[in-house]
XYZ file of C-alpha atoms in Angstrom:
239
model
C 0.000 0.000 0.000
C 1.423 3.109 -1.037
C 1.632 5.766 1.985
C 0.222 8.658 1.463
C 2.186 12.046 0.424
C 2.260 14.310 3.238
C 1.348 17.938 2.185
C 4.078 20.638 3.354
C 2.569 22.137 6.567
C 1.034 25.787 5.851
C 3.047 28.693 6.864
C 2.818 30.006 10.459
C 0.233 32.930 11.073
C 2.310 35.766 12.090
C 2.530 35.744 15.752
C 0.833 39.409 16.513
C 0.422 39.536 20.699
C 2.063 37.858 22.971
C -0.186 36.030 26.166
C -1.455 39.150 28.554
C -2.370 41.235 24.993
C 1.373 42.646 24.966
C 2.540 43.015 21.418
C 5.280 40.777 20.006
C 8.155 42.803 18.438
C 9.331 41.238 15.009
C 12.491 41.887 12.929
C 14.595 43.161 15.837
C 17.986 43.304 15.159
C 20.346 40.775 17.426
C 22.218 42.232 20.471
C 25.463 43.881 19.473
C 28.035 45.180 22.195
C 30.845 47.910 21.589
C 33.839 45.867 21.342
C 32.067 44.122 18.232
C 31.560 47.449 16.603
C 35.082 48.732 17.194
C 36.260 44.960 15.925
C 34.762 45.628 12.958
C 35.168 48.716 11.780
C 39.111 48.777 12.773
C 39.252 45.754 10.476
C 37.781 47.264 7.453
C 39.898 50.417 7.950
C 42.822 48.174 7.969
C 41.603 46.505 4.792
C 39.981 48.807 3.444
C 40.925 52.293 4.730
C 38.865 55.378 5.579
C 36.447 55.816 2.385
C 35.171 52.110 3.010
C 34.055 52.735 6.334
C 30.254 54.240 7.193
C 27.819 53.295 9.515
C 25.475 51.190 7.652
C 28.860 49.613 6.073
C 29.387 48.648 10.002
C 26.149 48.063 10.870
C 25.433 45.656 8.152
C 28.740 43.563 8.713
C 27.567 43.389 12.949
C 23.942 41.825 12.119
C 22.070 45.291 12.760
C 20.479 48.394 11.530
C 22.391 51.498 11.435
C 19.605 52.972 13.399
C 20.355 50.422 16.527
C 24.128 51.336 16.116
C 23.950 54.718 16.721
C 22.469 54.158 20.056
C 26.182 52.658 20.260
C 28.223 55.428 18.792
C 27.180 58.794 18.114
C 28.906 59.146 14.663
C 31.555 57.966 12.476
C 33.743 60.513 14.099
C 33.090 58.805 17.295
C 33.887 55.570 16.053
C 37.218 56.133 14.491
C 38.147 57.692 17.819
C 36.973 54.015 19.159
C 39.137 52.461 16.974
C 42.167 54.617 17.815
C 41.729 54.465 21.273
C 44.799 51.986 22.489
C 46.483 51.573 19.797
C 50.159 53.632 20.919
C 49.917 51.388 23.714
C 50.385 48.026 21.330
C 53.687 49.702 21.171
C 56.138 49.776 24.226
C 57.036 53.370 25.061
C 61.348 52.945 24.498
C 63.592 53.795 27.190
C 65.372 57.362 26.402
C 67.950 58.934 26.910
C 68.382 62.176 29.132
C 69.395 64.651 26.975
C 66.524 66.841 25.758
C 67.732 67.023 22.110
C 68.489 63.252 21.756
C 65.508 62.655 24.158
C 63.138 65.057 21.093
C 64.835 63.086 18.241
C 64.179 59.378 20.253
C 60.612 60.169 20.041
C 59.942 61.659 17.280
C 61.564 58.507 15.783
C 59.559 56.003 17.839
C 56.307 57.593 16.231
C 57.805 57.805 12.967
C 58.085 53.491 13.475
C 55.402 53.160 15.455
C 52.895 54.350 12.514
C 55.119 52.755 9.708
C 53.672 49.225 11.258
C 49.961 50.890 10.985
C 49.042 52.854 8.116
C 45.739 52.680 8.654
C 45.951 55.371 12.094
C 47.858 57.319 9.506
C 45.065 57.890 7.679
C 42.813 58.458 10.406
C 44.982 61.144 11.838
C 45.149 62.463 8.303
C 41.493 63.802 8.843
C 42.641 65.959 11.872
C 41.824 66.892 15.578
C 41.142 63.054 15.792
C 44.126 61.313 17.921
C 44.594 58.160 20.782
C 44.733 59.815 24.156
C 47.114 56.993 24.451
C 49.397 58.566 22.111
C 49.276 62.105 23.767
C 52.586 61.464 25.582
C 54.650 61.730 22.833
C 53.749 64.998 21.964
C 53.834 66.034 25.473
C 57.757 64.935 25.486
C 58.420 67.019 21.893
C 56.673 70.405 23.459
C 58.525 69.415 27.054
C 61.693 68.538 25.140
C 61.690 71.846 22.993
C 61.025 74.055 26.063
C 64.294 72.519 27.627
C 66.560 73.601 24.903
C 65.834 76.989 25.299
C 62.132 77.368 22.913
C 59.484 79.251 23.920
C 56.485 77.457 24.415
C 54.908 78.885 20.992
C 58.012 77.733 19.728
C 57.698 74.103 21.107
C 54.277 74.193 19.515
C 55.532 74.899 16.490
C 58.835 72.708 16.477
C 56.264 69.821 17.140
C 53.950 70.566 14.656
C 56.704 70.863 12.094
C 58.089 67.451 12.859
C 55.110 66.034 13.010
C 54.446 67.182 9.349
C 57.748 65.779 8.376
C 56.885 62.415 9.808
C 53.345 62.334 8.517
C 54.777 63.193 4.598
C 57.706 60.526 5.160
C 54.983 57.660 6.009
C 52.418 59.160 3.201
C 55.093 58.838 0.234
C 56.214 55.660 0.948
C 52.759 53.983 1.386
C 51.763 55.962 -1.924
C 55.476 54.358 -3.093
C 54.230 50.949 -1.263
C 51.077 50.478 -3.721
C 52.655 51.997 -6.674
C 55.496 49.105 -6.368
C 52.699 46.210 -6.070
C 51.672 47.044 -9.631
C 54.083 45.077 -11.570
C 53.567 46.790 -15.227
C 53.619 50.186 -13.845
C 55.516 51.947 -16.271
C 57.449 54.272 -14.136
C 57.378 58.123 -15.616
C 59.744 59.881 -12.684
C 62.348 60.769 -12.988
C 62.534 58.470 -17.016
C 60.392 62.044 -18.069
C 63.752 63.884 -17.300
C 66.350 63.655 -20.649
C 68.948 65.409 -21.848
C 66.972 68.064 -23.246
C 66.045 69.079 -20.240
C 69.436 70.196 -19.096
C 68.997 73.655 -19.906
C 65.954 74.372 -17.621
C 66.241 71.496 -15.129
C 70.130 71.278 -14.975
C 70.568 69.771 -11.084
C 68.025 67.194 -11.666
C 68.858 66.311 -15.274
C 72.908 65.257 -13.690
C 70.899 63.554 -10.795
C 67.716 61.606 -13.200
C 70.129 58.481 -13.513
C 70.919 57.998 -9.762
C 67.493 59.265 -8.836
C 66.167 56.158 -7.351
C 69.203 55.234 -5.651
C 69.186 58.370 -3.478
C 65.115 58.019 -2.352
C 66.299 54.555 -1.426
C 68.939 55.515 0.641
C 67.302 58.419 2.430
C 67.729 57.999 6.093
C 64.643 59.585 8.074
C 66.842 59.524 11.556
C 69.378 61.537 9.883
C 67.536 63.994 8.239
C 64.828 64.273 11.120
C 67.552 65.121 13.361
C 68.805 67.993 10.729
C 65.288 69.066 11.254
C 65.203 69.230 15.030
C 68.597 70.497 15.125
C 67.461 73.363 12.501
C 64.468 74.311 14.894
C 66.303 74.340 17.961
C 68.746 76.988 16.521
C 65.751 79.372 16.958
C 66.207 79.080 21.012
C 69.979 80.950 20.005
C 68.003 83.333 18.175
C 66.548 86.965 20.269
């Protein structure tokens, strides 16, 4: 005797009170906690960078609404600041030495190689007045450092901004040089644009075209970021 076929079972009414008359809520989106959020969106900065990251770009990847995640973070300012919090403290502050000048130098070198490992915080920085707390002491020790070589304090303010520009440009060329080298038929246009023809208007560069490359290699960021500092601090001679 053939059994019979059972028919598929009919779909569920949807389930509109709960016992007591209270109303069920449906579609609600899962629990999410901060540390998720944070998780998430420091992973597609580091993949990704900044123009990848939004809310609903976060929200989506965490299993919620953009709506529910904003009763976790206020913004996406907020939220980069979440995802910068801690992370000069990944790195072990270096022992240094006493001497203000070399003490200025030390540091400004151990945040030079402390972002080189994590050029995603580069870019975040890169949109301004957005920084790790964490991070803060390092500038505190430039300013501090600069006042005890003989700068005034607006001078300290400005010695650190200037070396912080020169560190920021370092790591921004050589990620820029970073990408450009992963692109195996890049046909390379600086300095091959330069030829001989060129030796009337461009005379320095057209003698230095062939050995170019060898000289960018070779450029020593401890070296010339101490001509820098040492440059600045010749203002504390100056009336």
């Amino acid at each position: 005797m053939e059994a019979e076929k059972a028919e598929p079972a009919p779909a569920p009414e949807p389930e509109t009170a709960k016992s007591g008359g209270e109303k069920k809520k449906r579609g609600r989106p899962s629990r999410i906690d901060l540390d998720t959020i944070v998780d998430v969106a420091r992973r597609i900065l580091q993949e990704e960078g900044v123009a990848a990251l939004s809310m609903r770009r976060v929200a989506k990847e965490v299993g919620t609404t953009p709506m529910a995640l904003y009763h976790h973070v206020h913004d996406k300012d907020e939220l980069l600041m979440l995802t910068l919090s801690g992370t000069a403290d990944s790195t072990p502050r270096p022992e240094l030495p006493d001497d203000p000048r070399d003490r200025l130098l030390a540091v400004s070198l151990h945040m030079h190689d402390t972002l080189a490992r994590m050029p995603w915080v580069v870019e975040v920085l890169s949109l301004g007045d957005l920084t790790d707390k964490g991070a803060l002491w390092m500038v505190e020790e430039i300013i501090g450092c600069g006042i005890a070589c003989g700068l005034t304090q607006a001078q300290a303010v400005a010695a650190y901004r200037t070396i912080w520009h020169c560190v920021y440009g370092d790591l921004v060329f050589r990620q820029a040089m970073a990408r450009r080298s992963a692109e195996p038929d890049r046909k390379r246009h600086f300095p091959g644009m330069i030829t001989e023809a060129d030796a009337t208007d461009l005379p320095h560069m057209t003698a230095l075209a062939d050995r170019w490359l060898e000289l960018t290699e070779a450029y020593d960021v401890s070296e010339q970021l101490g001509a820098v500092i040492d440059g600045l601090l010749g203002r504390a001679r100056r009336p």
